[in-house]
PDB file of C-alpha atoms in Angstrom:
ATOM      1  CA  UNK C  17      21.192  18.234  11.452  1.00 44.00           C
ATOM      2  CA  UNK C  18      23.951  19.041  14.125  1.00 41.00           C
ATOM      3  CA  UNK C  19      26.045  21.764  15.367  1.00 39.00           C
ATOM      4  CA  UNK C  20      25.118  24.993  13.325  1.00 42.00           C
ATOM      5  CA  UNK C  21      23.027  24.072  11.499  1.00 47.00           C
ATOM      6  CA  UNK C  22      20.782  22.830  14.161  1.00 54.00           C
ATOM      7  CA  UNK C  23      20.379  26.995  15.977  1.00 67.00           C
ATOM      8  CA  UNK C  24      17.114  27.879  14.800  1.00 79.00           C
ATOM      9  CA  UNK C  25      17.581  30.744  11.866  1.00 89.00           C
ATOM     10  CA  UNK C  26      17.059  34.388  13.470  1.00 93.00           C
ATOM     11  CA  UNK C  27      13.320  35.991  12.746  1.00 95.00           C
ATOM     12  CA  UNK C  28      14.779  38.987  11.083  1.00 96.00           C
ATOM     13  CA  UNK C  29      17.054  36.687   8.233  1.00 97.00           C
ATOM     14  CA  UNK C  30      14.388  33.916   7.851  1.00 97.00           C
ATOM     15  CA  UNK C  31      11.163  36.936   7.349  1.00 98.00           C
ATOM     16  CA  UNK C  32      13.962  39.207   4.705  1.00 98.00           C
ATOM     17  CA  UNK C  33      14.930  36.026   2.955  1.00 98.00           C
ATOM     18  CA  UNK C  34      10.637  35.072   2.961  1.00 98.00           C
ATOM     19  CA  UNK C  35       9.861  37.789   1.289  1.00 98.00           C
ATOM     20  CA  UNK C  36      12.350  37.940  -1.064  1.00 98.00           C
ATOM     21  CA  UNK C  37      11.412  34.117  -2.103  1.00 98.00           C
ATOM     22  CA  UNK C  38       7.940  35.449  -1.845  1.00 98.00           C
ATOM     23  CA  UNK C  39       8.191  37.663  -4.554  1.00 98.00           C
ATOM     24  CA  UNK C  40       9.871  35.252  -6.601  1.00 98.00           C
ATOM     25  CA  UNK C  41       7.108  33.331  -6.187  1.00 98.00           C
ATOM     26  CA  UNK C  42       4.703  35.941  -7.603  1.00 98.00           C
ATOM     27  CA  UNK C  43       7.050  35.853 -10.969  1.00 98.00           C
ATOM     28  CA  UNK C  44       6.591  32.486 -10.637  1.00 98.00           C
ATOM     29  CA  UNK C  45       3.013  32.546 -10.774  1.00 98.00           C
ATOM     30  CA  UNK C  46       2.892  35.111 -13.838  1.00 98.00           C
ATOM     31  CA  UNK C  47       5.058  33.323 -15.325  1.00 98.00           C
ATOM     32  CA  UNK C  48       2.890  30.116 -15.287  1.00 98.00           C
ATOM     33  CA  UNK C  49      -0.577  31.949 -16.650  1.00 98.00           C
ATOM     34  CA  UNK C  50       1.372  33.527 -19.426  1.00 98.00           C
ATOM     35  CA  UNK C  51       2.655  30.030 -20.896  1.00 98.00           C
ATOM     36  CA  UNK C  52      -0.081  28.190 -19.613  1.00 98.00           C
ATOM     37  CA  UNK C  53       2.194  26.126 -18.011  1.00 98.00           C
ATOM     38  CA  UNK C  54       0.125  23.582 -15.178  1.00 98.00           C
ATOM     39  CA  UNK C  55       2.132  22.837 -12.155  1.00 98.00           C
ATOM     40  CA  UNK C  56       1.819  20.678  -9.567  1.00 98.00           C
ATOM     41  CA  UNK C  57       3.491  20.521  -5.819  1.00 98.00           C
ATOM     42  CA  UNK C  58       2.688  18.051  -3.610  1.00 98.00           C
ATOM     43  CA  UNK C  59       3.787  18.307   0.130  1.00 98.00           C
ATOM     44  CA  UNK C  60       4.017  14.938   2.120  1.00 98.00           C
ATOM     45  CA  UNK C  61       5.801  14.242   5.622  1.00 96.00           C
ATOM     46  CA  UNK C  62       4.988  13.039   9.004  1.00 93.00           C
ATOM     47  CA  UNK C  63       2.230  14.765  11.264  1.00 91.00           C
ATOM     48  CA  UNK C  64       3.456  17.795  12.232  1.00 93.00           C
ATOM     49  CA  UNK C  65       6.495  17.760  10.208  1.00 95.00           C
ATOM     50  CA  UNK C  66       5.620  21.457   9.032  1.00 95.00           C
ATOM     51  CA  UNK C  67       3.962  21.192   5.825  1.00 97.00           C
ATOM     52  CA  UNK C  68       0.941  23.170   6.372  1.00 96.00           C
ATOM     53  CA  UNK C  69       2.859  26.131   7.606  1.00 97.00           C
ATOM     54  CA  UNK C  70       5.190  25.448   4.252  1.00 98.00           C
ATOM     55  CA  UNK C  71       1.827  25.844   2.068  1.00 98.00           C
ATOM     56  CA  UNK C  72       0.562  28.612   3.928  1.00 98.00           C
ATOM     57  CA  UNK C  73       3.941  30.905   3.079  1.00 98.00           C
ATOM     58  CA  UNK C  74       3.863  29.474  -0.599  1.00 98.00           C
ATOM     59  CA  UNK C  75       0.457  30.475  -1.179  1.00 98.00           C
ATOM     60  CA  UNK C  76       0.346  33.570   0.652  1.00 98.00           C
ATOM     61  CA  UNK C  77       1.216  36.311  -1.439  1.00 98.00           C
ATOM     62  CA  UNK C  78      -0.277  34.467  -4.830  1.00 98.00           C
ATOM     63  CA  UNK C  79      -3.555  35.313  -7.010  1.00 98.00           C
ATOM     64  CA  UNK C  80      -6.406  31.896  -5.378  1.00 97.00           C
ATOM     65  CA  UNK C  81      -7.456  32.088  -9.283  1.00 97.00           C
ATOM     66  CA  UNK C  82      -4.399  30.454 -10.230  1.00 98.00           C
ATOM     67  CA  UNK C  83      -2.595  28.752  -6.939  1.00 98.00           C
ATOM     68  CA  UNK C  84      -5.076  26.307  -5.282  1.00 98.00           C
ATOM     69  CA  UNK C  85      -4.361  23.959  -2.479  1.00 98.00           C
ATOM     70  CA  UNK C  86      -5.801  20.940  -2.152  1.00 98.00           C
ATOM     71  CA  UNK C  87      -6.595  19.175   1.166  1.00 97.00           C
ATOM     72  CA  UNK C  88      -9.221  16.183   0.092  1.00 97.00           C
ATOM     73  CA  UNK C  89     -11.382  14.866   3.091  1.00 94.00           C
ATOM     74  CA  UNK C  90     -11.584  11.000   3.288  1.00 92.00           C
ATOM     75  CA  UNK C  91     -12.778   9.403   0.697  1.00 95.00           C
ATOM     76  CA  UNK C  92     -16.968   8.739   0.357  1.00 95.00           C
ATOM     77  CA  UNK C  93     -18.315   5.396  -0.363  1.00 96.00           C
ATOM     78  CA  UNK C  94     -18.777   6.303  -4.050  1.00 96.00           C
ATOM     79  CA  UNK C  95     -15.096   7.281  -4.498  1.00 96.00           C
ATOM     80  CA  UNK C  96     -13.761   4.013  -2.757  1.00 95.00           C
ATOM     81  CA  UNK C  97     -15.545   2.392  -6.008  1.00 96.00           C
ATOM     82  CA  UNK C  98     -13.311   4.484  -8.258  1.00 97.00           C
ATOM     83  CA  UNK C  99      -9.953   4.151  -9.573  1.00 98.00           C
ATOM     84  CA  UNK C 100      -7.863   4.869  -6.497  1.00 98.00           C
ATOM     85  CA  UNK C 101      -6.001   7.977  -8.390  1.00 98.00           C
ATOM     86  CA  UNK C 102      -9.934   9.153  -9.708  1.00 98.00           C
ATOM     87  CA  UNK C 103     -10.730  11.828  -7.326  1.00 97.00           C
ATOM     88  CA  UNK C 104      -6.839  13.146  -7.467  1.00 98.00           C
ATOM     89  CA  UNK C 105      -7.398  13.630 -11.362  1.00 98.00           C
ATOM     90  CA  UNK C 106     -10.286  15.993 -11.151  1.00 97.00           C
ATOM     91  CA  UNK C 107      -7.780  19.204  -9.053  1.00 98.00           C
ATOM     92  CA  UNK C 108      -4.966  18.612 -11.478  1.00 98.00           C
ATOM     93  CA  UNK C 109      -4.224  21.797 -13.154  1.00 98.00           C
ATOM     94  CA  UNK C 110      -5.445  23.627 -16.329  1.00 98.00           C
ATOM     95  CA  UNK C 111      -3.300  25.533 -18.384  1.00 98.00           C
ATOM     96  CA  UNK C 112      -2.157  28.555 -16.162  1.00 98.00           C
ATOM     97  CA  UNK C 113      -2.762  26.949 -13.014  1.00 98.00           C
ATOM     98  CA  UNK C 114      -0.881  26.096  -9.990  1.00 98.00           C
ATOM     99  CA  UNK C 115      -1.969  23.049  -7.631  1.00 98.00           C
ATOM    100  CA  UNK C 116      -0.559  22.326  -3.898  1.00 98.00           C
ATOM    101  CA  UNK C 117      -1.325  19.554  -2.965  1.00 98.00           C
ATOM    102  CA  UNK C 118      -1.261  19.308   0.967  1.00 97.00           C
ATOM    103  CA  UNK C 119      -1.147  15.182   0.894  1.00 96.00           C
ATOM    104  CA  UNK C 120      -2.321  13.935  -1.880  1.00 98.00           C
ATOM    105  CA  UNK C 121      -2.170  10.434  -3.381  1.00 98.00           C
ATOM    106  CA  UNK C 122       0.800   9.243  -1.103  1.00 98.00           C
ATOM    107  CA  UNK C 123      -2.147   8.471   1.112  1.00 97.00           C
ATOM    108  CA  UNK C 124      -2.738   5.032   0.271  1.00 98.00           C
ATOM    109  CA  UNK C 125       1.542   4.354   0.972  1.00 98.00           C
ATOM    110  CA  UNK C 126       1.572   6.235   4.294  1.00 96.00           C
ATOM    111  CA  UNK C 127      -1.138   6.686   6.690  1.00 95.00           C
ATOM    112  CA  UNK C 128      -3.964   3.992   4.945  1.00 96.00           C
ATOM    113  CA  UNK C 129      -1.393   1.145   4.655  1.00 97.00           C
ATOM    114  CA  UNK C 130       0.397   1.403   7.954  1.00 96.00           C
ATOM    115  CA  UNK C 131      -3.606   1.970   9.993  1.00 95.00           C
ATOM    116  CA  UNK C 132      -4.873  -0.638   7.458  1.00 95.00           C
ATOM    117  CA  UNK C 133      -7.218   0.882   6.144  1.00 95.00           C
ATOM    118  CA  UNK C 134      -6.449  -0.908   2.970  1.00 97.00           C
ATOM    119  CA  UNK C 135      -5.241  -3.698   1.696  1.00 97.00           C
ATOM    120  CA  UNK C 136      -1.932  -4.981   1.238  1.00 98.00           C
ATOM    121  CA  UNK C 137      -3.265  -5.887  -2.696  1.00 98.00           C
ATOM    122  CA  UNK C 138      -4.530  -2.948  -2.838  1.00 98.00           C
ATOM    123  CA  UNK C 139      -0.912  -1.205  -1.341  1.00 98.00           C
ATOM    124  CA  UNK C 140       0.978  -3.042  -3.517  1.00 98.00           C
ATOM    125  CA  UNK C 141      -0.985  -1.964  -6.608  1.00 98.00           C
ATOM    126  CA  UNK C 142      -0.480   1.645  -5.751  1.00 98.00           C
ATOM    127  CA  UNK C 143       3.381   0.885  -5.716  1.00 98.00           C
ATOM    128  CA  UNK C 144       3.193  -0.360  -9.006  1.00 98.00           C
ATOM    129  CA  UNK C 145       0.393   2.036 -10.398  1.00 98.00           C
ATOM    130  CA  UNK C 146       1.500   5.333  -9.015  1.00 98.00           C
ATOM    131  CA  UNK C 147       5.002   5.962 -11.080  1.00 98.00           C
ATOM    132  CA  UNK C 148       3.285   4.894 -14.436  1.00 98.00           C
ATOM    133  CA  UNK C 149       0.722   7.536 -12.920  1.00 98.00           C
ATOM    134  CA  UNK C 150       3.019  10.102 -12.108  1.00 98.00           C
ATOM    135  CA  UNK C 151       5.032   9.855 -15.591  1.00 98.00           C
ATOM    136  CA  UNK C 152       1.853  10.625 -17.569  1.00 98.00           C
ATOM    137  CA  UNK C 153       1.239  13.204 -15.661  1.00 98.00           C
ATOM    138  CA  UNK C 154       5.147  14.297 -16.485  1.00 98.00           C
ATOM    139  CA  UNK C 155       5.018  13.177 -20.408  1.00 98.00           C
ATOM    140  CA  UNK C 156       1.994  15.347 -20.533  1.00 98.00           C
ATOM    141  CA  UNK C 157       3.602  18.411 -19.913  1.00 98.00           C
ATOM    142  CA  UNK C 158       2.737  18.964 -15.842  1.00 98.00           C
ATOM    143  CA  UNK C 159       5.123  20.159 -13.958  1.00 98.00           C
ATOM    144  CA  UNK C 160       5.711  17.584 -10.911  1.00 98.00           C
ATOM    145  CA  UNK C 161       7.445  18.401  -7.835  1.00 98.00           C
ATOM    146  CA  UNK C 162       7.170  16.051  -4.981  1.00 98.00           C
ATOM    147  CA  UNK C 163       8.243  17.038  -1.106  1.00 98.00           C
ATOM    148  CA  UNK C 164       8.983  14.915   2.128  1.00 98.00           C
ATOM    149  CA  UNK C 165       9.063  16.581   5.230  1.00 98.00           C
ATOM    150  CA  UNK C 166      10.885  14.952   7.847  1.00 97.00           C
ATOM    151  CA  UNK C 167      10.809  15.293  11.586  1.00 96.00           C
ATOM    152  CA  UNK C 168      12.546  14.118  13.956  1.00 95.00           C
ATOM    153  CA  UNK C 169      10.816  11.569  16.648  1.00 93.00           C
ATOM    154  CA  UNK C 170      11.672  14.272  19.472  1.00 95.00           C
ATOM    155  CA  UNK C 171      10.575  17.340  17.470  1.00 95.00           C
ATOM    156  CA  UNK C 172       6.869  15.921  16.207  1.00 93.00           C
ATOM    157  CA  UNK C 173       6.269  14.894  20.202  1.00 92.00           C
ATOM    158  CA  UNK C 174       7.221  18.446  21.404  1.00 94.00           C
ATOM    159  CA  UNK C 175       4.593  20.038  18.677  1.00 93.00           C
ATOM    160  CA  UNK C 176       1.691  17.674  19.227  1.00 93.00           C
ATOM    161  CA  UNK C 177       2.535  18.772  23.192  1.00 92.00           C
ATOM    162  CA  UNK C 178       2.129  22.297  21.855  1.00 93.00           C
ATOM    163  CA  UNK C 179      -0.631  21.826  19.853  1.00 93.00           C
ATOM    164  CA  UNK C 180      -2.666  20.186  23.352  1.00 91.00           C
ATOM    165  CA  UNK C 181      -2.433  23.199  24.879  1.00 91.00           C
ATOM    166  CA  UNK C 182      -3.022  26.000  21.914  1.00 93.00           C
ATOM    167  CA  UNK C 183      -6.253  26.988  21.588  1.00 93.00           C
ATOM    168  CA  UNK C 184      -5.723  27.871  17.851  1.00 93.00           C
ATOM    169  CA  UNK C 185      -3.968  24.583  17.101  1.00 89.00           C
ATOM    170  CA  UNK C 186      -5.690  22.343  18.832  1.00 91.00           C
ATOM    171  CA  UNK C 187      -7.823  21.337  15.822  1.00 90.00           C
ATOM    172  CA  UNK C 188      -5.042  19.885  13.537  1.00 87.00           C
ATOM    173  CA  UNK C 189      -3.913  16.948  16.695  1.00 87.00           C
ATOM    174  CA  UNK C 190      -6.436  14.031  16.255  1.00 85.00           C
ATOM    175  CA  UNK C 191      -6.313  10.438  17.689  1.00 83.00           C
ATOM    176  CA  UNK C 192      -4.790   9.312  14.244  1.00 83.00           C
ATOM    177  CA  UNK C 193      -2.059  12.153  14.953  1.00 83.00           C
ATOM    178  CA  UNK C 194      -1.776  10.281  18.282  1.00 84.00           C
ATOM    179  CA  UNK C 195      -1.424   6.854  17.203  1.00 85.00           C
ATOM    180  CA  UNK C 196       1.650   7.980  14.935  1.00 85.00           C
ATOM    181  CA  UNK C 197       3.650   7.865  17.599  1.00 88.00           C
ATOM    182  CA  UNK C 198       3.000   4.672  18.570  1.00 90.00           C
ATOM    183  CA  UNK C 199       3.482   3.407  15.008  1.00 94.00           C
ATOM    184  CA  UNK C 200       6.850   5.564  14.620  1.00 93.00           C
ATOM    185  CA  UNK C 201       8.896   2.785  13.027  1.00 95.00           C
ATOM    186  CA  UNK C 202       6.098   1.166  10.883  1.00 96.00           C
ATOM    187  CA  UNK C 203       5.677   4.867   9.520  1.00 96.00           C
ATOM    188  CA  UNK C 204       9.133   5.057   8.717  1.00 96.00           C
ATOM    189  CA  UNK C 205       9.388   1.559   6.769  1.00 97.00           C
ATOM    190  CA  UNK C 206       6.564   2.721   5.110  1.00 97.00           C
ATOM    191  CA  UNK C 207       7.725   5.963   4.250  1.00 97.00           C
ATOM    192  CA  UNK C 208      11.623   4.121   2.898  1.00 98.00           C
ATOM    193  CA  UNK C 209       9.739   1.310   0.466  1.00 98.00           C
ATOM    194  CA  UNK C 210       7.403   3.810  -1.126  1.00 98.00           C
ATOM    195  CA  UNK C 211      10.731   5.785  -1.689  1.00 98.00           C
ATOM    196  CA  UNK C 212      11.838   3.173  -3.556  1.00 98.00           C
ATOM    197  CA  UNK C 213       9.374   2.386  -5.632  1.00 98.00           C
ATOM    198  CA  UNK C 214       8.141   6.109  -6.947  1.00 98.00           C
ATOM    199  CA  UNK C 215      11.527   8.498  -6.567  1.00 98.00           C
ATOM    200  CA  UNK C 216      11.545   8.636 -10.279  1.00 98.00           C
ATOM    201  CA  UNK C 217      13.637  10.094 -12.104  1.00 98.00           C
ATOM    202  CA  UNK C 218      10.785  11.611 -14.456  1.00 98.00           C
ATOM    203  CA  UNK C 219       9.208  12.804 -10.721  1.00 98.00           C
ATOM    204  CA  UNK C 220      12.312  12.730  -7.786  1.00 98.00           C
ATOM    205  CA  UNK C 221      11.510  12.916  -4.295  1.00 98.00           C
ATOM    206  CA  UNK C 222      12.826  16.313  -2.153  1.00 98.00           C
ATOM    207  CA  UNK C 223      13.353  15.549   1.409  1.00 98.00           C
ATOM    208  CA  UNK C 224      12.782  18.824   3.174  1.00 98.00           C
ATOM    209  CA  UNK C 225      14.898  18.678   6.810  1.00 97.00           C
ATOM    210  CA  UNK C 226      11.928  20.396   8.728  1.00 96.00           C
ATOM    211  CA  UNK C 227      13.255  20.141  12.480  1.00 96.00           C
ATOM    212  CA  UNK C 228      13.440  24.442  12.104  1.00 96.00           C
ATOM    213  CA  UNK C 229      10.326  25.219  10.305  1.00 96.00           C
ATOM    214  CA  UNK C 230      11.801  28.564   9.000  1.00 97.00           C
ATOM    215  CA  UNK C 231      15.129  26.613   7.698  1.00 97.00           C
ATOM    216  CA  UNK C 232      12.607  24.780   6.314  1.00 97.00           C
ATOM    217  CA  UNK C 233      10.299  26.795   4.149  1.00 98.00           C
ATOM    218  CA  UNK C 234      12.922  28.537   2.817  1.00 98.00           C
ATOM    219  CA  UNK C 235      15.056  25.518   1.970  1.00 98.00           C
ATOM    220  CA  UNK C 236      11.925  24.082   0.151  1.00 98.00           C
ATOM    221  CA  UNK C 237      10.440  28.050  -1.613  1.00 98.00           C
ATOM    222  CA  UNK C 238      14.315  27.983  -2.708  1.00 98.00           C
ATOM    223  CA  UNK C 239      14.576  24.592  -4.241  1.00 98.00           C
ATOM    224  CA  UNK C 240      11.419  24.717  -5.724  1.00 98.00           C
ATOM    225  CA  UNK C 241      12.762  28.202  -7.700  1.00 98.00           C
ATOM    226  CA  UNK C 242      15.262  26.541  -8.729  1.00 98.00           C
ATOM    227  CA  UNK C 243      14.006  23.528 -10.645  1.00 98.00           C
ATOM    228  CA  UNK C 244      10.828  25.849 -12.673  1.00 98.00           C
ATOM    229  CA  UNK C 245      12.540  27.629 -15.687  1.00 97.00           C
ATOM    230  CA  UNK C 246      10.485  30.479 -14.947  1.00 98.00           C
ATOM    231  CA  UNK C 247      11.342  34.279 -15.672  1.00 97.00           C
ATOM    232  CA  UNK C 248       9.867  37.428 -15.080  1.00 97.00           C
ATOM    233  CA  UNK C 249       7.012  38.801 -16.979  1.00 97.00           C
ATOM    234  CA  UNK C 250       6.807  42.372 -17.247  1.00 95.00           C
ATOM    235  CA  UNK C 251       3.394  42.976 -15.927  1.00 92.00           C
ATOM    236  CA  UNK C 252       1.219  45.776 -18.284  1.00 92.00           C
ATOM    237  CA  UNK C 253       1.791  49.143 -17.750  1.00 94.00           C
ATOM    238  CA  UNK C 254      -1.208  50.432 -15.513  1.00 94.00           C
ATOM    239  CA  UNK C 255      -2.313  54.632 -15.321  1.00 95.00           C
ATOM    240  CA  UNK C 256      -4.462  55.238 -12.045  1.00 94.00           C
ATOM    241  CA  UNK C 257      -6.908  57.347 -13.800  1.00 95.00           C
ATOM    242  CA  UNK C 258      -8.005  61.188 -12.647  1.00 95.00           C
ATOM    243  CA  UNK C 259     -11.128  61.005  -9.896  1.00 94.00           C
ATOM    244  CA  UNK C 260     -14.000  62.782 -12.032  1.00 95.00           C
ATOM    245  CA  UNK C 261     -15.676  65.870 -10.143  1.00 95.00           C
ATOM    246  CA  UNK C 262     -18.705  65.512  -8.679  1.00 94.00           C
ATOM    247  CA  UNK C 263     -22.196  64.968  -9.136  1.00 95.00           C
ATOM    248  CA  UNK C 264     -24.043  65.750  -6.768  1.00 95.00           C
ATOM    249  CA  UNK C 265     -23.440  62.186  -4.915  1.00 95.00           C
ATOM    250  CA  UNK C 266     -24.576  62.515  -1.418  1.00 95.00           C
ATOM    251  CA  UNK C 267     -24.136  59.704   1.350  1.00 93.00           C
ATOM    252  CA  UNK C 268     -27.231  58.061   2.764  1.00 94.00           C
ATOM    253  CA  UNK C 269     -26.945  59.228   6.706  1.00 94.00           C
ATOM    254  CA  UNK C 270     -25.136  56.623   8.787  1.00 92.00           C
ATOM    255  CA  UNK C 271     -27.902  55.675  11.154  1.00 93.00           C
ATOM    256  CA  UNK C 272     -29.768  54.074   7.862  1.00 95.00           C
ATOM    257  CA  UNK C 273     -27.029  51.518   7.952  1.00 95.00           C
ATOM    258  CA  UNK C 274     -25.820  48.602  10.291  1.00 96.00           C
ATOM    259  CA  UNK C 275     -22.062  49.459  11.571  1.00 95.00           C
ATOM    260  CA  UNK C 276     -19.600  46.551  12.667  1.00 96.00           C
ATOM    261  CA  UNK C 277     -18.710  47.509  16.841  1.00 94.00           C
ATOM    262  CA  UNK C 278     -16.273  49.406  17.048  1.00 94.00           C
ATOM    263  CA  UNK C 279     -13.976  46.255  19.211  1.00 96.00           C
ATOM    264  CA  UNK C 280     -10.448  47.783  18.979  1.00 96.00           C
ATOM    265  CA  UNK C 281     -11.626  50.901  20.546  1.00 95.00           C
ATOM    266  CA  UNK C 282     -11.557  48.838  23.698  1.00 95.00           C
ATOM    267  CA  UNK C 283      -8.406  47.814  23.785  1.00 96.00           C
TER     268      UNK C 283
END
């Protein structure tokens, strides 16, 4: 990005548009539930590319019973003996559900391949099987959307440095993340090869420029909404019933219960 595009989006503009898009996401959710649709959104990209923050904004106002975030840990010994895609299949949505994958089966094309956690044969098998697997999902009626968050090396390093000194985000930084700095080109080659094999017509990749996190979030959400043929589902008509008259209930004395101390009073 260059020129005007490179400037950080003003917070007021960002927050206004984010709220509008999040309102549309709620409409999308209600359409998914009413139609019995199944939506899978895959979030991939380099470390510190802004995936987690975007997922947080996507899910912020959604019903957690409808929209689930799936962020799997490293596979167990048993899972390592399964078909590679097997552990992900059990997290796919049923009718009326949305699943947001915070990293997905594409771990094999990225970190596992670059860091040597899988063999060359396993990597090549993944590249052959992944398009077949995804075509099967789409043929079965799943709405599959895949987003790659692209961040420059300078911005990634800046975000890493901020995490080192921020106690609320320090947990996001691992030795594996730091290793990605020294293997930047290896990850780039792995990503390029992955896109060649898995950017298919049935489930294309959408690349999100994410040096500006605010812009990236808005662009990704707007694009997702544009690819799903949802419509507003009228909510059921609800009337707040009148409160019935008292029947003599008396609240127990406060000293019989343990209350949370008023920490806020001392601020």
